[in-house]
Amino acid sequence: MAKRLTQQDIARMAGVSQATVSLVLNNRTDSGVRIAEDTRARVLEVIRRTGYVANPIARRLHDQRNRILGVFTYEAVFPSTRSDFYQPFLEGIEEQAEEVGCDLLLFTSAKATDGKRRIFSDDSRIRLADGCVLLGRSIDRDDLAQLVAEAVPFVSIGRRDDAGGPVPHVGADYPAAVRDLVDRAVALGHRRFAYAGAGTGAESSADRLRGFKQAVAAHGVEGTHVQFAGLDQLVGAGITCVLAEEVSDGAALVLAARERGLSVPGDLSVLMLGAATRPAPQDVELTGFRIPRREMGRRAVQALTEVLEHGTTPQELLACEFVQGSTLG
Amino acid sequence: MAKRLTQQDIARMAGVSQATVSLVLNNRTDSGVRIAEDTRARVLEVIRRTGYVANPIARRLHDQRNRILGVFTYEAVFPSTRSDFYQPFLEGIEEQAEEVGCDLLLFTSAKATDGKRRIFSDDSRIRLADGCVLLGRSIDRDDLAQLVAEAVPFVSIGRRDDAGGPVPHVGADYPAAVRDLVDRAVALGHRRFAYAGAGTGAESSADRLRGFKQAVAAHGVEGTHVQFAGLDQLVGAGITCVLAEEVSDGAALVLAARERGLSVPGDLSVLMLGAATRPAPQDVELTGFRIPRREMGRRAVQALTEVLEHGTTPQELLACEFVQGSTLG
DNA sequence: TCAAGATGCTAATTCGAATTATTACAGGGT
DNA sequence: ACCCTGTAATAATTCGAATTAGCATCTTGA
């Protein structure tokens, strides 16, 4: 059971008062507080011997700072089905957290009554951390609004629409990335485009579709939006370039086309818009762009630091990287 | 930044005391505590109107429980080079942590002066958590001894030798798994065995070698131990079955043998002893066993719970699962 | 009508650490 | 003796919620 040591315990062992231990611990030399060198040494020795560490809860109760950053996800982050997607973000987060000397608290306990994770369940523990990084394709709007309303320091990974106020975030610049792809395709002669995917729901989907519409409008070319990429339908409509929101859909399309005897990218170009959230075939090298996930993780933690220090509301979009691939021509 | 509402605030608004608010909030009907129905309703109404949520920090302070489990690794857990190895453990840990309603604290800040991670650095934060799971092939013996000495509640993933006292752990039963492999090989007619690998250093290595020696002794067959698996040397000595500590070494051996025109498992059988810690070729289906990593993660958290609740020192070895593969014959 | 018992609520304390205000005791100068 | 100035340490208070002990007030029953 080994109950936790308290400052009171340390104080007894060192033959001083609890206050003195606190003062030594925080190295308070300012504001008329003085501790004799040998007393300080004695206290430190006891602390060293016992391995005492201040109870973060009590500390947090009094002032504001744990050096703990929270990471909230609506799903488990480790299971490998999703991990291919989450991992780079976490890498970046871990890196930067180590940089700023904070530990990471994964909110794995946030299971609400219905089984789904919610930030604010009966017993929200979000404030255990100094601040929090939100990770996930889509985030519950009520949760988001509550975070903003309660002024919880947080940063979303992925752009988010306002939710009762601006939402601090570090996102990927999907519109620009999609526009860039369309630009390249137009330069290669394509005139009839299709966007295949939801294009709605999560901001990340909407942003991609928006970039698509902007680009086709700017070029004065044809651009349609379909939910699902049906090969016949696309080819029948004279589409020569398809932008697939989901990588797996794009890959499937390529395979289907090739099976049908169509050449990719000879007869049909297929572009992917970011990373795979679902497992995708390995043998198709899709042209498209890469989401700077690791960098987003890093920047999110940096942004969170700014929130904590200055109370700002940082919003930032990082550029995506073009991936050459072999499905655009 | 609107200051958070407190129970005191609610109490004022409802015209009751803070204690009453607490009682209503926790629905305490037991132990001689009674609240009139209309008072209760009035308090609840104020709570509803204001959207008050209890400060979890203050609550934890009183409960003497942070519901935080620490995870310590000597290396970053996310970078993908290692993640293939660590991930299943983390999956299990996360799962079980969710089960018991605890959050996970990843000690990413534990960077000692020399750049290497150490549990006890200048400002050890290990006690931030209620207890801690240790993850890593080998764990610094001094750290381990200090953990035991200071009675920090922890569980090691992987069996550990005593370090100034028994070390609580959840490990894989390597001796049994290796013995099983040798049994199978003997049953297939093998009489000359070799164990290739360190066989020392980390407990996991030593355990494998120990199992090997036990098995060959029990069967009265020949068993030698070599550090590196040199094909010529092995074949020259008439070895027909090699147990490779490192999967990548085993795979390399198979490839080398086949290049040399030898048949695997016709002329030489190769067995692997657990999971790959280094990337291994995909095209060799080694026979051997699988470490129940996910299960180990789960059990470690369960064991940690026992440590926390009863102050025990659980030690447990989980069975490994035989992997059929195609390199034993 | 008065004690016994039930009812409804609150004052006071606790948790652990941080901070402020205060005390205690030197030694030095007059 | 007296005051003053450093110096060194502590007592007391704070944070927000949970809990215990206890104080009122109101019913009963004899």
PDB file of C-alpha atoms (C1' of nucleotides) in Angstrom, chain D residues 2 4-5 7-9 15 17-18 23 29:
ATOM      1  C1'  DC D   2      17.251  49.456  24.843  1.00  0.00           C
ATOM      2  C1'  DC D   4      17.311  48.152  15.472  1.00  0.00           C
ATOM      3  C1'  DT D   5      18.417  45.184  11.681  1.00  0.00           C
ATOM      4  C1'  DT D   7      18.472  36.205   9.472  1.00  0.00           C
ATOM      5  C1'  DA D   8      15.954  31.771   9.860  1.00  0.00           C
ATOM      6  C1'  DA D   9      12.201  29.413  10.493  1.00  0.00           C
ATOM      7  C1'  DC D  15      -7.324  26.197  -2.958  1.00  0.00           C
ATOM      8  C1'  DA D  17     -14.722  19.114  -2.585  1.00  0.00           C
ATOM      9  C1'  DA D  18     -15.867  15.245   0.678  1.00  0.00           C
ATOM     10  C1'  DC D  23     -26.903  21.452  16.187  1.00  0.00           C
ATOM     11  C1'  DG D  29     -45.847   8.528  22.413  1.00  0.00           C
TER      12       DG D  29
END
